[in-house]
Coordinates of C-alpha atoms in Angstrom, one line a residue:
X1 CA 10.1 22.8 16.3
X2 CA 10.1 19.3 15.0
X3 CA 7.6 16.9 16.7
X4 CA 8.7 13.3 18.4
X5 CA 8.4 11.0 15.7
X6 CA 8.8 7.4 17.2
X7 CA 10.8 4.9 15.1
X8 CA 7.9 2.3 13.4
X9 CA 5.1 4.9 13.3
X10 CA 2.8 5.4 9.9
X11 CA 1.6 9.3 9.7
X12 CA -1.6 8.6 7.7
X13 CA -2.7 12.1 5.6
X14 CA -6.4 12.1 4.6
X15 CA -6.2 14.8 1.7
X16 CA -9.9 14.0 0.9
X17 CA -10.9 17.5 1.4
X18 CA -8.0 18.6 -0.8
X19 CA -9.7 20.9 -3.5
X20 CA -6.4 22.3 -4.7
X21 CA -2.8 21.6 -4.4
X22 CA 0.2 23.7 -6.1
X23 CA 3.9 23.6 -6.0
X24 CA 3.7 25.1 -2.8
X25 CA 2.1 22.2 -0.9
X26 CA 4.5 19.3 -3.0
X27 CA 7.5 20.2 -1.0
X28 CA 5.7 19.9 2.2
X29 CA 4.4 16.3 1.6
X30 CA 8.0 15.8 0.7
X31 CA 9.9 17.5 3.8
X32 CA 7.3 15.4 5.7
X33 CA 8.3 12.6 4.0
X34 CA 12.2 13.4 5.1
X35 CA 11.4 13.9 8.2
X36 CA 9.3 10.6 8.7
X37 CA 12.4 8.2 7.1
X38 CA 14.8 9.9 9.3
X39 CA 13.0 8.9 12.3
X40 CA 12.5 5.2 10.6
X41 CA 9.1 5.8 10.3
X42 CA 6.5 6.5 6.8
X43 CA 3.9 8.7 6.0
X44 CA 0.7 7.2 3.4
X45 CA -1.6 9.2 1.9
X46 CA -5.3 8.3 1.9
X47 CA -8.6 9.6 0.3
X48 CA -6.8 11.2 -2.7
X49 CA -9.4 13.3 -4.9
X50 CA -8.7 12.4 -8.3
X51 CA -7.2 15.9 -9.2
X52 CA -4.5 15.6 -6.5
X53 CA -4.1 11.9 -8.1
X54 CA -3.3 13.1 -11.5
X55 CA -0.8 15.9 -9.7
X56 CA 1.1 13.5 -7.6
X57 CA 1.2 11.1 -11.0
X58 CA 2.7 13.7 -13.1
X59 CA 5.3 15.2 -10.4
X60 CA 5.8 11.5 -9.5
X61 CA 5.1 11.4 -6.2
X62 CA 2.7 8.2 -6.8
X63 CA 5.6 6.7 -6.7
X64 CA 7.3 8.4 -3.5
X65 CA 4.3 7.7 -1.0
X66 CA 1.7 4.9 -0.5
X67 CA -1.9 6.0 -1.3
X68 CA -5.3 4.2 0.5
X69 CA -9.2 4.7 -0.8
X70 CA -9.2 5.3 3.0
X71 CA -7.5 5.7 6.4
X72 CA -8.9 2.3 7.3
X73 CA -7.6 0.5 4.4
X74 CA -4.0 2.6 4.9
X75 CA -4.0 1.3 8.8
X76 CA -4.8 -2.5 7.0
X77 CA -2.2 -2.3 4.8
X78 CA 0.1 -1.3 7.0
X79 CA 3.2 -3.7 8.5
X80 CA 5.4 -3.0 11.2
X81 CA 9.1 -2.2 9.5
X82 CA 11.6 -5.3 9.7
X83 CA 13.8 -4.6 12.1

């Protein structure tokens, strides 16, 4: 079951207590991903070790999502979507 995602929300992910990610948890960040644009909304990614950085660099996902030092700074950077 999918959870209510309401249009204009930002899912922030805190990975800093990510100590390992493999090609099993890529395709999650990316279904999420899916499901967050088709409900109009967007997922950032804060507190990214540096080993999940270099991952997400090389798979190109650095590209794909927003990353934030911090939640904080993720909620600060944040704007409401154009309508």
């Amino acid at each position: 079951m999918t959870p209510a995602i309401e249009p204009g929300q930002q899912l922030v992910v805190d990975l800093g207590g990510l100590t390992f990610c493999d090609s099993t948890g890529i395709p999650v960040l990316i279904a999420a991903r899916n499901v967050a644009l088709t409900a109009h909304s967007t997922i950032a990614l804060a507190a990214v070790p540096d080993m999940g950085s270099r991952i997400f660099s090389i798979v190109g996902l650095d590209q794909v999502f927003p990353t934030h030092a911090t939640i904080q700074a993720a909620e600060v950077a944040w704007t409401l979507p154009a309508d």
